[in-house]
PDB file of C-alpha atoms in Angstrom:
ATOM      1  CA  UNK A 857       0.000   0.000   0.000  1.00 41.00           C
ATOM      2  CA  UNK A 858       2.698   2.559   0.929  1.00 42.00           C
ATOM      3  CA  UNK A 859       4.742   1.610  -2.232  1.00 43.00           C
ATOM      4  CA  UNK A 860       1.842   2.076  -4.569  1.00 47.00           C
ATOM      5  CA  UNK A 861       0.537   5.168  -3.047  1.00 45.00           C
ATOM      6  CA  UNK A 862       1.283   8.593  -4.782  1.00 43.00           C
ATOM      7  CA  UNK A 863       2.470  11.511  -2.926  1.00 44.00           C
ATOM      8  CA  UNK A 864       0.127  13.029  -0.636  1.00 41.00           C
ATOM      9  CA  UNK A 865      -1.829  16.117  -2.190  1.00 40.00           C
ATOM     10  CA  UNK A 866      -0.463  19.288  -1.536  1.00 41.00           C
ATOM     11  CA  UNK A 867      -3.134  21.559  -0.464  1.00 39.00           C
ATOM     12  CA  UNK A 868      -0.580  25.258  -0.223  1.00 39.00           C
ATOM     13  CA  UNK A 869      -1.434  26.392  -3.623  1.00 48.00           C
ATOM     14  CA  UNK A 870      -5.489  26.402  -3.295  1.00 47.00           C
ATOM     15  CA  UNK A 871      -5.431  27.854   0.054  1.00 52.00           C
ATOM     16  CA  UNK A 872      -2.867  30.911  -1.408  1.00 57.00           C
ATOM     17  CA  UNK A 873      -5.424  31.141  -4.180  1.00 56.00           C
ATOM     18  CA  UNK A 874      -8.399  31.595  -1.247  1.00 63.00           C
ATOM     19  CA  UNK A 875      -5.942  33.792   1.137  1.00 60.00           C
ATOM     20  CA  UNK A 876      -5.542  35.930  -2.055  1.00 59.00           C
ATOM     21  CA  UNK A 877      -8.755  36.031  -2.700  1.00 70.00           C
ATOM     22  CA  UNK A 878      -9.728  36.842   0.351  1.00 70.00           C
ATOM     23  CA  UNK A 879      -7.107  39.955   0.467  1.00 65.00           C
ATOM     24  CA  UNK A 880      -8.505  41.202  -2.788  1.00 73.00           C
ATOM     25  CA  UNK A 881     -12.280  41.098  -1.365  1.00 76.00           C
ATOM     26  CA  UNK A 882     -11.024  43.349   1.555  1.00 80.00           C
ATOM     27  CA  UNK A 883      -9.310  45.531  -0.539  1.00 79.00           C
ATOM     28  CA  UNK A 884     -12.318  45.901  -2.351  1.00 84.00           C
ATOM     29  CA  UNK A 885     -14.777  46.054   0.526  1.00 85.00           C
ATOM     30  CA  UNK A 886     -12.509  49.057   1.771  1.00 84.00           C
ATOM     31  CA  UNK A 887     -12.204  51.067  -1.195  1.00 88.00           C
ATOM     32  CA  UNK A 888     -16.197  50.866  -1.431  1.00 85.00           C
ATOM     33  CA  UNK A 889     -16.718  52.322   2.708  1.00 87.00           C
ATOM     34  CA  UNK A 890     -14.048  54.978   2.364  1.00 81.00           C
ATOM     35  CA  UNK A 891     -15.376  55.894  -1.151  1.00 81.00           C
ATOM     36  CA  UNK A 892     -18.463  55.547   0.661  1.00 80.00           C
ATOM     37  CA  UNK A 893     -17.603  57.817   3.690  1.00 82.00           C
ATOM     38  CA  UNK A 894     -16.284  60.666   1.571  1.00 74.00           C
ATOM     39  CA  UNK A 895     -19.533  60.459  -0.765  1.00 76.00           C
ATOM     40  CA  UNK A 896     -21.877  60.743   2.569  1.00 79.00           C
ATOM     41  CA  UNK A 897     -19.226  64.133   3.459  1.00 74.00           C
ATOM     42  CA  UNK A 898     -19.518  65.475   0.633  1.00 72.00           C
ATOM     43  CA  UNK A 899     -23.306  64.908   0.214  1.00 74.00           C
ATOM     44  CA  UNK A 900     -23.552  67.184   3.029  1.00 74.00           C
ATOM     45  CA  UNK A 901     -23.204  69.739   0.446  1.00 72.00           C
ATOM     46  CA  UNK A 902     -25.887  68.267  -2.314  1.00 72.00           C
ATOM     47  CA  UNK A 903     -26.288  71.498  -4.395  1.00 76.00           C
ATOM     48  CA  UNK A 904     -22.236  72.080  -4.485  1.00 73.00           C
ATOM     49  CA  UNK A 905     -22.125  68.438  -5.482  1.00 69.00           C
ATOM     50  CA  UNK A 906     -24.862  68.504  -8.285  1.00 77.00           C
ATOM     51  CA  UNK A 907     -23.525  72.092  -9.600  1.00 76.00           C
ATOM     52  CA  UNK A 908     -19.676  70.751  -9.538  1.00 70.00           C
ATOM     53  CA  UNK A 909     -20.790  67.414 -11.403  1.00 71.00           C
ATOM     54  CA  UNK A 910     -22.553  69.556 -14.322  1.00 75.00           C
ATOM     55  CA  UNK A 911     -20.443  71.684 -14.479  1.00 71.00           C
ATOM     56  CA  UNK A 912     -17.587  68.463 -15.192  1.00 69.00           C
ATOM     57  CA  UNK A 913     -20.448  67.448 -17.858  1.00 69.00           C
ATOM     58  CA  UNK A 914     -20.331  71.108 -19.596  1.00 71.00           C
ATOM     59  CA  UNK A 915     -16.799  71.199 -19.282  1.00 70.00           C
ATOM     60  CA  UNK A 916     -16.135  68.075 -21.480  1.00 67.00           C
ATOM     61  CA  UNK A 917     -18.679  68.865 -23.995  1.00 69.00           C
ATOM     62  CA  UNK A 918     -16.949  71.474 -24.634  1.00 73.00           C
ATOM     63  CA  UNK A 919     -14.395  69.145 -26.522  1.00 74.00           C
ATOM     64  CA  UNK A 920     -17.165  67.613 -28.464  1.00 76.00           C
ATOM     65  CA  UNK A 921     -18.042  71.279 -29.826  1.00 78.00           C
ATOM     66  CA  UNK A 922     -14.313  71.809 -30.974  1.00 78.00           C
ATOM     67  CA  UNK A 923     -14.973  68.256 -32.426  1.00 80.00           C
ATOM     68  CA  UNK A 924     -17.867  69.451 -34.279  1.00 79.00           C
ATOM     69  CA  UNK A 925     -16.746  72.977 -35.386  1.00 82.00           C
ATOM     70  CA  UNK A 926     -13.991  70.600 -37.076  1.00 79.00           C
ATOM     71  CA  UNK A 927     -15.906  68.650 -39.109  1.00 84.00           C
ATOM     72  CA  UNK A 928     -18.086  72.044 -40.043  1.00 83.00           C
ATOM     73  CA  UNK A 929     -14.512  72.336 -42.319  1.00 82.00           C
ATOM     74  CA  UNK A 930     -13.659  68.673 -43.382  1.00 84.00           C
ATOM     75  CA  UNK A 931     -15.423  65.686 -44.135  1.00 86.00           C
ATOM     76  CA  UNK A 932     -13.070  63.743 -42.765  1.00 89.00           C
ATOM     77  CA  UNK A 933     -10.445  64.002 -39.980  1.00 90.00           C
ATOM     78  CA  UNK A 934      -7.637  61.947 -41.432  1.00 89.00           C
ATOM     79  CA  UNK A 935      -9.623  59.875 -42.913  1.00 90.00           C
ATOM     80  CA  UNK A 936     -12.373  59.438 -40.252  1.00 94.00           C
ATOM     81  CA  UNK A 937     -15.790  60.370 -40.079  1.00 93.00           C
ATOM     82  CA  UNK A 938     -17.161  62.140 -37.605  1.00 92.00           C
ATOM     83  CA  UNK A 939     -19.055  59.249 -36.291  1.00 93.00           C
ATOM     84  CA  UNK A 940     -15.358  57.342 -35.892  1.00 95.00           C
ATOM     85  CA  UNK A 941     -14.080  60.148 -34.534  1.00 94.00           C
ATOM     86  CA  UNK A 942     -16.845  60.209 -32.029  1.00 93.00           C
ATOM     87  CA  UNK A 943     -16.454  56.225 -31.182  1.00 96.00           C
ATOM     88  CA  UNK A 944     -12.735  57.071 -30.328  1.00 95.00           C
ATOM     89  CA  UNK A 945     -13.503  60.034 -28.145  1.00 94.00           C
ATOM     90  CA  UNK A 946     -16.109  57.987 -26.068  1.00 94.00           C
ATOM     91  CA  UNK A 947     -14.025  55.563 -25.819  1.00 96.00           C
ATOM     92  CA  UNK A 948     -11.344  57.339 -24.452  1.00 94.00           C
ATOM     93  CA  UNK A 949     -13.270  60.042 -22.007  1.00 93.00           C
ATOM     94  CA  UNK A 950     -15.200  56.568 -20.356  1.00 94.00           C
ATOM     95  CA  UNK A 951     -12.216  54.986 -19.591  1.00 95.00           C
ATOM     96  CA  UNK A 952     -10.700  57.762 -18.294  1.00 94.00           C
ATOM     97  CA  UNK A 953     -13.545  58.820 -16.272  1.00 92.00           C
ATOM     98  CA  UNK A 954     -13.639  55.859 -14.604  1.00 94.00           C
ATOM     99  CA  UNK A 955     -10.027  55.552 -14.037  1.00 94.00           C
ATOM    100  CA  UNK A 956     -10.160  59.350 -12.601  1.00 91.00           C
ATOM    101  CA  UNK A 957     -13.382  58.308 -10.631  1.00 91.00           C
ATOM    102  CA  UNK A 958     -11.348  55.338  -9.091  1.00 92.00           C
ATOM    103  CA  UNK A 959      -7.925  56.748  -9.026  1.00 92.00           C
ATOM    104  CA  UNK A 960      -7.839  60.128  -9.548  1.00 87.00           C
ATOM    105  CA  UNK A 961      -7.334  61.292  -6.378  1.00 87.00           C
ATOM    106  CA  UNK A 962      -4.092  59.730  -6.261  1.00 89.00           C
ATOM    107  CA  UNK A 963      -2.321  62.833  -7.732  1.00 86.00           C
ATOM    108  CA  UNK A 964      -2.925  64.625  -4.224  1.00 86.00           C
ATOM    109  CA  UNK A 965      -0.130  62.376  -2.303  1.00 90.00           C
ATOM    110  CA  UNK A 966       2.863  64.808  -2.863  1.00 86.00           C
ATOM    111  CA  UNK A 967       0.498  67.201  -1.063  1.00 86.00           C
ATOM    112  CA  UNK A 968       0.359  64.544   2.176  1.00 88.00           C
ATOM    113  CA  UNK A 969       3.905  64.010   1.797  1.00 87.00           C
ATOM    114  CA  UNK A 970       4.483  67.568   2.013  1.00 85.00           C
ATOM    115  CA  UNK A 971       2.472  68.154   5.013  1.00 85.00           C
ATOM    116  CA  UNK A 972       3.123  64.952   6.748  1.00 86.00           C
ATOM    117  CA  UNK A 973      -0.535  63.842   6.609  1.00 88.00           C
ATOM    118  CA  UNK A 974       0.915  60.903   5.057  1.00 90.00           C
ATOM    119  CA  UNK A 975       1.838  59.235   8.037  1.00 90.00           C
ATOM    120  CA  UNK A 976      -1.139  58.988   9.599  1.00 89.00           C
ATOM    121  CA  UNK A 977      -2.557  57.224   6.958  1.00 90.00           C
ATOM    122  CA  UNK A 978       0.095  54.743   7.511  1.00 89.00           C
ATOM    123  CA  UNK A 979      -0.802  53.676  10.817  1.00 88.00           C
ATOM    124  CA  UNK A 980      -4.297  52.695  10.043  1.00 85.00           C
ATOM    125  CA  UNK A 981      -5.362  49.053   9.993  1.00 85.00           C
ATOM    126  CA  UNK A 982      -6.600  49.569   6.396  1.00 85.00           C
ATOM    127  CA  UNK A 983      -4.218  49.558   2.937  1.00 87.00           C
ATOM    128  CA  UNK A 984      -2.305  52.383   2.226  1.00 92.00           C
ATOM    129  CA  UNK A 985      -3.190  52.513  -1.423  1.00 92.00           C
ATOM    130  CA  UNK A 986      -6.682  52.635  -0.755  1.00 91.00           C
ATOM    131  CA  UNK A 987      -6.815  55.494   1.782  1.00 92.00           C
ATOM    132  CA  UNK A 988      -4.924  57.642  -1.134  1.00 93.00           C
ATOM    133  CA  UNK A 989      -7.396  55.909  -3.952  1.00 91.00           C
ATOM    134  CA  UNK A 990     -10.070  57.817  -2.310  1.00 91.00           C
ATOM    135  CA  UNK A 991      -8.743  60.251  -0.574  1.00 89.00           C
ATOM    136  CA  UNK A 992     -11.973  63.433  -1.307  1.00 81.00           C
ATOM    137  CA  UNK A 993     -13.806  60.539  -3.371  1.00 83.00           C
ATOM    138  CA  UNK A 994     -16.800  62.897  -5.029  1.00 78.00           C
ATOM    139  CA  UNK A 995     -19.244  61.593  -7.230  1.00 79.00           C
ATOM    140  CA  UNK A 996     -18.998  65.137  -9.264  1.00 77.00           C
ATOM    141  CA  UNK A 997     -16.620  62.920 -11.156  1.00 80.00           C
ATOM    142  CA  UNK A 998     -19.804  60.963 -12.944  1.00 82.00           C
ATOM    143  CA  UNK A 999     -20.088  64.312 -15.314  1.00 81.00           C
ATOM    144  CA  UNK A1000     -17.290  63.157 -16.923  1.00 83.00           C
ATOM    145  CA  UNK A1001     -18.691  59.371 -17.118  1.00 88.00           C
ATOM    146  CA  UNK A1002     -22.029  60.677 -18.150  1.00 86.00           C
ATOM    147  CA  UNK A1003     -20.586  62.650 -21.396  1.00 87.00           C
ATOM    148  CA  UNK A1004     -18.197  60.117 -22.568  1.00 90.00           C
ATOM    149  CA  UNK A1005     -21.044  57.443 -21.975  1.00 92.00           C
ATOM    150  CA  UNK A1006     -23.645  59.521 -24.027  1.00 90.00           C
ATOM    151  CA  UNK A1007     -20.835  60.343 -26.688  1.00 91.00           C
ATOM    152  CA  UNK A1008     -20.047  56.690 -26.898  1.00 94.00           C
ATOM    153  CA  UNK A1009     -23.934  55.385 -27.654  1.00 93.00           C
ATOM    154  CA  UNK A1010     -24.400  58.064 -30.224  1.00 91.00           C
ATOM    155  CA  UNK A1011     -20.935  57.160 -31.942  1.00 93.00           C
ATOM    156  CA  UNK A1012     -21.986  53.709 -31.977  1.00 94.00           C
ATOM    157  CA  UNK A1013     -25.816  54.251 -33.214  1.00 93.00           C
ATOM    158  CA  UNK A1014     -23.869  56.524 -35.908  1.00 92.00           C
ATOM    159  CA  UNK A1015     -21.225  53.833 -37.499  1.00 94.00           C
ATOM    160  CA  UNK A1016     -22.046  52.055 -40.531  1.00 90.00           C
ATOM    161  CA  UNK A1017     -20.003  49.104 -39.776  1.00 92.00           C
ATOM    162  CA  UNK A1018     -20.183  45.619 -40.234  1.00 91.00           C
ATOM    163  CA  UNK A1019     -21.116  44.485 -36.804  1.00 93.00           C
ATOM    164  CA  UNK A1020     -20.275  41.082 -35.837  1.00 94.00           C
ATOM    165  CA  UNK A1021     -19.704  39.075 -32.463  1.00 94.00           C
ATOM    166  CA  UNK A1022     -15.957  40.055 -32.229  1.00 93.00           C
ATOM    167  CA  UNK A1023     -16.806  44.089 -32.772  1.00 95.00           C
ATOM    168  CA  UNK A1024     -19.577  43.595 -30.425  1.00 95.00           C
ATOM    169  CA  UNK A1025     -17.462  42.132 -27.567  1.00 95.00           C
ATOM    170  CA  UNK A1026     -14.178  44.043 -27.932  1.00 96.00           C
ATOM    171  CA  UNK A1027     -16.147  47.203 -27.343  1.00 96.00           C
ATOM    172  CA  UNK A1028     -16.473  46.273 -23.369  1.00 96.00           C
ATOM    173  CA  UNK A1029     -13.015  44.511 -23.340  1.00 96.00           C
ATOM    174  CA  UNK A1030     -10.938  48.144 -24.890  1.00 95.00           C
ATOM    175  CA  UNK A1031     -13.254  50.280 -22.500  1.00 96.00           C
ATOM    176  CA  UNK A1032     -12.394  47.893 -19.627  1.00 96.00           C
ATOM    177  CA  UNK A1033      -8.057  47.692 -21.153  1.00 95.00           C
ATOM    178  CA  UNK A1034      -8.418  51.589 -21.295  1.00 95.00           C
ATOM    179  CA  UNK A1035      -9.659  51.949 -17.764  1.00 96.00           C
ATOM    180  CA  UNK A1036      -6.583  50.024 -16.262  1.00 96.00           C
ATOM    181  CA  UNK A1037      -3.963  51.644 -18.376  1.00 95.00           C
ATOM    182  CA  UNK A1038      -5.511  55.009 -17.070  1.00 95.00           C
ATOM    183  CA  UNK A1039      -5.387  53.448 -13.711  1.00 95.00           C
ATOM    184  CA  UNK A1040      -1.443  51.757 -13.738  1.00 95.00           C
ATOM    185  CA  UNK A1041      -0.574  55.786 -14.670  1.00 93.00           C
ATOM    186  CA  UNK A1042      -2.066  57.384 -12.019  1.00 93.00           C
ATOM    187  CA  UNK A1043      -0.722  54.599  -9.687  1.00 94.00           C
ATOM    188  CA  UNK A1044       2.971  54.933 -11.212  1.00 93.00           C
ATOM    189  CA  UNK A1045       2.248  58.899 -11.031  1.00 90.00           C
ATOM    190  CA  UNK A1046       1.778  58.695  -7.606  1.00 91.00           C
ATOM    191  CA  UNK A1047       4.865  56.095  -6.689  1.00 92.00           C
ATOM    192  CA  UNK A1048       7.021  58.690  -8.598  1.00 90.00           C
ATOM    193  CA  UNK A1049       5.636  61.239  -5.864  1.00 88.00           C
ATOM    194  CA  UNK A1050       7.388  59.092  -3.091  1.00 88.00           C
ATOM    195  CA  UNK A1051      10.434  59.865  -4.964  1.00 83.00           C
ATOM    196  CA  UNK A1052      10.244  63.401  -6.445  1.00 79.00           C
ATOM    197  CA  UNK A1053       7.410  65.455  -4.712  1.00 66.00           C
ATOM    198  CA  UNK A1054       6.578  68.044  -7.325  1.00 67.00           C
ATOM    199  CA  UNK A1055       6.134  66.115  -9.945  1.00 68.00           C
ATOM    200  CA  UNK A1056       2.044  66.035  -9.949  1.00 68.00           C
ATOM    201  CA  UNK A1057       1.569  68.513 -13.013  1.00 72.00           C
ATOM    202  CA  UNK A1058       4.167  66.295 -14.847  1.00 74.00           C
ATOM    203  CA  UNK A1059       2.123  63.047 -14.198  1.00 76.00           C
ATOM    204  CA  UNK A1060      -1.065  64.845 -14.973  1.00 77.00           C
ATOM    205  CA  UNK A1061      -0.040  66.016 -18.144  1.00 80.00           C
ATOM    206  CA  UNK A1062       0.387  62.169 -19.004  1.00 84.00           C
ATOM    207  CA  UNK A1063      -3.076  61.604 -17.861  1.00 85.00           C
ATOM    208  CA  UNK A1064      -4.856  64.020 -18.794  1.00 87.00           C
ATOM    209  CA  UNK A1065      -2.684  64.624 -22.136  1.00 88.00           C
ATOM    210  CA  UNK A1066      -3.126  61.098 -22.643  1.00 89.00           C
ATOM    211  CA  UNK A1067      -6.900  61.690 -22.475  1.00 89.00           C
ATOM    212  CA  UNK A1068      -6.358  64.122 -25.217  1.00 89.00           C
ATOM    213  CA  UNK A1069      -4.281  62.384 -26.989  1.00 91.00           C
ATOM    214  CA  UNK A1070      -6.442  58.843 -27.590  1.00 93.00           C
ATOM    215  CA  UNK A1071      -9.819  61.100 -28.287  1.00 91.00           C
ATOM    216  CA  UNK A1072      -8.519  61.662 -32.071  1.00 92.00           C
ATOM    217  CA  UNK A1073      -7.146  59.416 -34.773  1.00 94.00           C
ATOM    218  CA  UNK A1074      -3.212  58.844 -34.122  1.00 95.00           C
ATOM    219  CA  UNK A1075      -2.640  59.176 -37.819  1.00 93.00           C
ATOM    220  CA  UNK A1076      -2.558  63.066 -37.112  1.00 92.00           C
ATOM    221  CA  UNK A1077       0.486  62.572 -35.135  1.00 93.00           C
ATOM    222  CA  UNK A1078       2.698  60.934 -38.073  1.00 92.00           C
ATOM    223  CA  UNK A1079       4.855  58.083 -37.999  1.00 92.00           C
ATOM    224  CA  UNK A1080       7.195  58.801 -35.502  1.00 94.00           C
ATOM    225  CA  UNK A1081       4.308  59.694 -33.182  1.00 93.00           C
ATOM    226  CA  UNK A1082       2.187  57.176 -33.833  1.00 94.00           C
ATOM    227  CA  UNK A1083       5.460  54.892 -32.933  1.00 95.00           C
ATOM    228  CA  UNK A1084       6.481  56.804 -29.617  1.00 94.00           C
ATOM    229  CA  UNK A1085       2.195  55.851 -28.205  1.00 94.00           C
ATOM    230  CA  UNK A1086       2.620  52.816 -29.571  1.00 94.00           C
ATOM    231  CA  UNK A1087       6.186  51.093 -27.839  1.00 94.00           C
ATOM    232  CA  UNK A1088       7.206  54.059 -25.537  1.00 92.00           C
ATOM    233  CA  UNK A1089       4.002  54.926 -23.901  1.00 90.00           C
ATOM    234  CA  UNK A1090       1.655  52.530 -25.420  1.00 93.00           C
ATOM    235  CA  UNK A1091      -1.199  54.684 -24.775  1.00 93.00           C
ATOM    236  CA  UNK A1092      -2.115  53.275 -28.621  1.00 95.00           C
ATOM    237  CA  UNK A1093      -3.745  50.309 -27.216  1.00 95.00           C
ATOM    238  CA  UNK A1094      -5.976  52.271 -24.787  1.00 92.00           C
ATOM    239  CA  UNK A1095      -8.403  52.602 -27.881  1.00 94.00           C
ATOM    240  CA  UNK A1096      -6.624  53.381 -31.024  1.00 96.00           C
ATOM    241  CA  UNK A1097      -5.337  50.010 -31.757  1.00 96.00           C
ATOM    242  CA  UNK A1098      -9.129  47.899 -31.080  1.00 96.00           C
ATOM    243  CA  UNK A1099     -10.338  50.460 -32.682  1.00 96.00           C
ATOM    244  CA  UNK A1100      -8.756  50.158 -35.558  1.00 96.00           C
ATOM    245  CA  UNK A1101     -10.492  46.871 -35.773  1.00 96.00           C
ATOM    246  CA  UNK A1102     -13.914  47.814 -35.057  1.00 96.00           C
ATOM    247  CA  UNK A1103     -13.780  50.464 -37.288  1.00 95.00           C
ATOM    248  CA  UNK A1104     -12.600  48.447 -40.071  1.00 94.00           C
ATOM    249  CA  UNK A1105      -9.211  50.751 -40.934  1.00 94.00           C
ATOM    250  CA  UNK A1106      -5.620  49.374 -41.517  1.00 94.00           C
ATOM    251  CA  UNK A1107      -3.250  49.854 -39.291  1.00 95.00           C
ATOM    252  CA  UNK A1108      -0.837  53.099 -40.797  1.00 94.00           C
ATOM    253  CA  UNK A1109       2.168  51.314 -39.588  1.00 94.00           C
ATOM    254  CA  UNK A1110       1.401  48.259 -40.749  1.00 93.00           C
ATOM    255  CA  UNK A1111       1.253  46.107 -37.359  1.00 94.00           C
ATOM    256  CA  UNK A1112      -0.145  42.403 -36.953  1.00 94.00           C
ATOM    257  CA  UNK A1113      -3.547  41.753 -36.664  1.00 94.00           C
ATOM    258  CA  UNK A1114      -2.907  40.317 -33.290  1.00 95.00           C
ATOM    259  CA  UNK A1115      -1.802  43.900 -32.376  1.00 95.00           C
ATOM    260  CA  UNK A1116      -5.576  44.749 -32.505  1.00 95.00           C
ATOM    261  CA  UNK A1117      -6.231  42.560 -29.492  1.00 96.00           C
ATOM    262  CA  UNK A1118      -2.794  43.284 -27.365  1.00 96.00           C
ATOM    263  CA  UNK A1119      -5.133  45.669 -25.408  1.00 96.00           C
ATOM    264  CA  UNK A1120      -5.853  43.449 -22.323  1.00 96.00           C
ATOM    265  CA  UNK A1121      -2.037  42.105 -22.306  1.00 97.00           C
ATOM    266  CA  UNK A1122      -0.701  45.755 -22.234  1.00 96.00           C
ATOM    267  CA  UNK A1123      -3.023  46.610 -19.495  1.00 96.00           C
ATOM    268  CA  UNK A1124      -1.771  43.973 -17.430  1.00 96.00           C
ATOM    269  CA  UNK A1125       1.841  44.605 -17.970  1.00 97.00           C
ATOM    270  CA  UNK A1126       0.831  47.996 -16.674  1.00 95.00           C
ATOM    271  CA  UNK A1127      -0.822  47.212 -13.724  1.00 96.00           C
ATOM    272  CA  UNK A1128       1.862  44.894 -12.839  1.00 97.00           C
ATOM    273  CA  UNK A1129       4.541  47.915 -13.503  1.00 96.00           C
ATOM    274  CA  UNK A1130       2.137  49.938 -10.990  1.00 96.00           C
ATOM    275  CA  UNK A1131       2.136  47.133  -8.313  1.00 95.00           C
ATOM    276  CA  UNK A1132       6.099  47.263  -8.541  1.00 96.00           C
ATOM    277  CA  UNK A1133       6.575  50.652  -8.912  1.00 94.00           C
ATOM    278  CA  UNK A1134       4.269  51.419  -5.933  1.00 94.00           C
ATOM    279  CA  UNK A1135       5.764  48.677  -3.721  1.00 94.00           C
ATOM    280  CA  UNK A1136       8.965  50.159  -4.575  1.00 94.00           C
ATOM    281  CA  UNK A1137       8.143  54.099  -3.976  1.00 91.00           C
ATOM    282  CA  UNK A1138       6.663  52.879  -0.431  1.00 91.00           C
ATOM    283  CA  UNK A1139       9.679  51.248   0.784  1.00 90.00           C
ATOM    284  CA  UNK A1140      12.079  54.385  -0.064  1.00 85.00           C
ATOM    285  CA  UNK A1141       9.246  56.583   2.088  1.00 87.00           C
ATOM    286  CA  UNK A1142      10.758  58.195   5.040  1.00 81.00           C
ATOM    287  CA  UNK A1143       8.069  60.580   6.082  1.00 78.00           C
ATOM    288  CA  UNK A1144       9.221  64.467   6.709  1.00 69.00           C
ATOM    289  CA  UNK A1145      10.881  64.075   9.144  1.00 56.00           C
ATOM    290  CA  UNK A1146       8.433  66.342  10.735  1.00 52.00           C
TER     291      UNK A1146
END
């Protein structure tokens, strides 16, 4: 019996799996009460909160009318209708919105560096990460969501495509790619911050440019351009590069076909370069000595 008998089952690996399940269910259950706790605050305050969220909404329609005043002039933007043109702008504005309703508040930690507020948050019993993640949590942020939503339905009611089951289902999957690219910058942005304190415009300007950037066809930005947001800061696969396969346009420099459905890879690469880089920014912390 003991000779035939195969080793004994090893049991470690499921119960890591449940242990880090576990951990991510926390994580989760704390990011929704704090989110929660600064929403109830700042409820307090219902007009402010309904004023300051349509006031995000106006604010980003107002790209939408530049959008339009364009295509008052031109057909075509580089060879895209207004309608595709539209379908890349909602695209990008919903996945940043959520990203920037998730994360966005990261780009305040230099600010709790600077005035030691940091360290408070260090000694509470919940992650570190998440206590910056919604650190003034508002809902005004669902303007933004709202507008690239609505932008995003109309673009898609507008496109005379052929629609088939793989157009259909990498709509969610680039909106979903986009949203954690957004989020591995802001995370990186704010590791940086552990680092190099005044360095939240610089970050933002890859956020927020990068928000900019993805809402028109990357064909406007040449070769070399279209190369540098494609394999430097591969903010191409946010939308340009799925899109490019919904829309039914070839790819200007000539890339794979696979390349149209690198999005979820690239997004995981990121948030893996975020886990490190945040891991890493933490452990050189040494508070202000304050």
């Amino acid at each position: 019996m003991g000779e035939n008998a195969g080793p004994a089952p090893r049991l470690e690996p499921a119960g890591d799996a449940a242990a880090g399940n576990r951990g991510r269910f926390l994580l989760v259950r704390q990011y929704l009460l704090f989110a929660g706790m600064w929403t109830r605050a700042s409820w307090q305050y219902r007009r402010s909160v309904m004023l300051l969220t349509m006031g995000q909404f106006l604010a980003t329609g107002l790209d939408i009318a530049v959008i339009k005043v364009l295509f008052t002039n031109v057909p075509r933007l580089a060879g895209f209708s207004l309608a595709e043109v539209a379908f890349l702008y909602g695209t990008s504005a919903t996945s940043f919105a959520v990203s920037n309703l998730l994360f966005g508040s990261m780009e305040r930690i230099g600010e709790r560096i600077r005035d030691g507020s940091l360290d408070v948050m260090l000694v509470r019993p919940v992650g570190l990460l998440v206590q910056v993640a919604t650190d003034g949590f508002s809902p005004r942020r669902l303007g933004g969501l709202a507008q690239g939503l609505g932008v995003l339905g109309l673009a898609i009611a507008g496109l005379d495509v052929p629609w088939n089951t793989g157009r259909v289902l990498l709509v969610p999957v680039l909106l979903t790619a986009g949203v954690a690219l957004f989020s591995a910058i802001w995370i990186i942005g704010a590791a940086v911050q552990f680092l190099v304190q005044q360095t939240a415009e610089a970050m933002n300007s890859v956020t927020y440019g990068g928000n900019f950037l993805t809402q028109y066809p990357m064909s406007l930005y040449g070769r070399h351009g279209m190369w540098t947001l494609t394999f430097i800061v591969p903010l191409a696969f946010l939308n340009w590069q799925p899109a490019l396969y919904v829309l039914a346009k070839p790819d200007p420099l000539g890339l794979p076909i696979m390349a149209r459905f690198a999005s979820p890879l690239v997004a995981a690469t990121g948030l893996a370069l975020a886990a490190v880089a945040w891991r890493t920014g933490l452990r050189h912390y040494r508070s202000t000595g304050s």
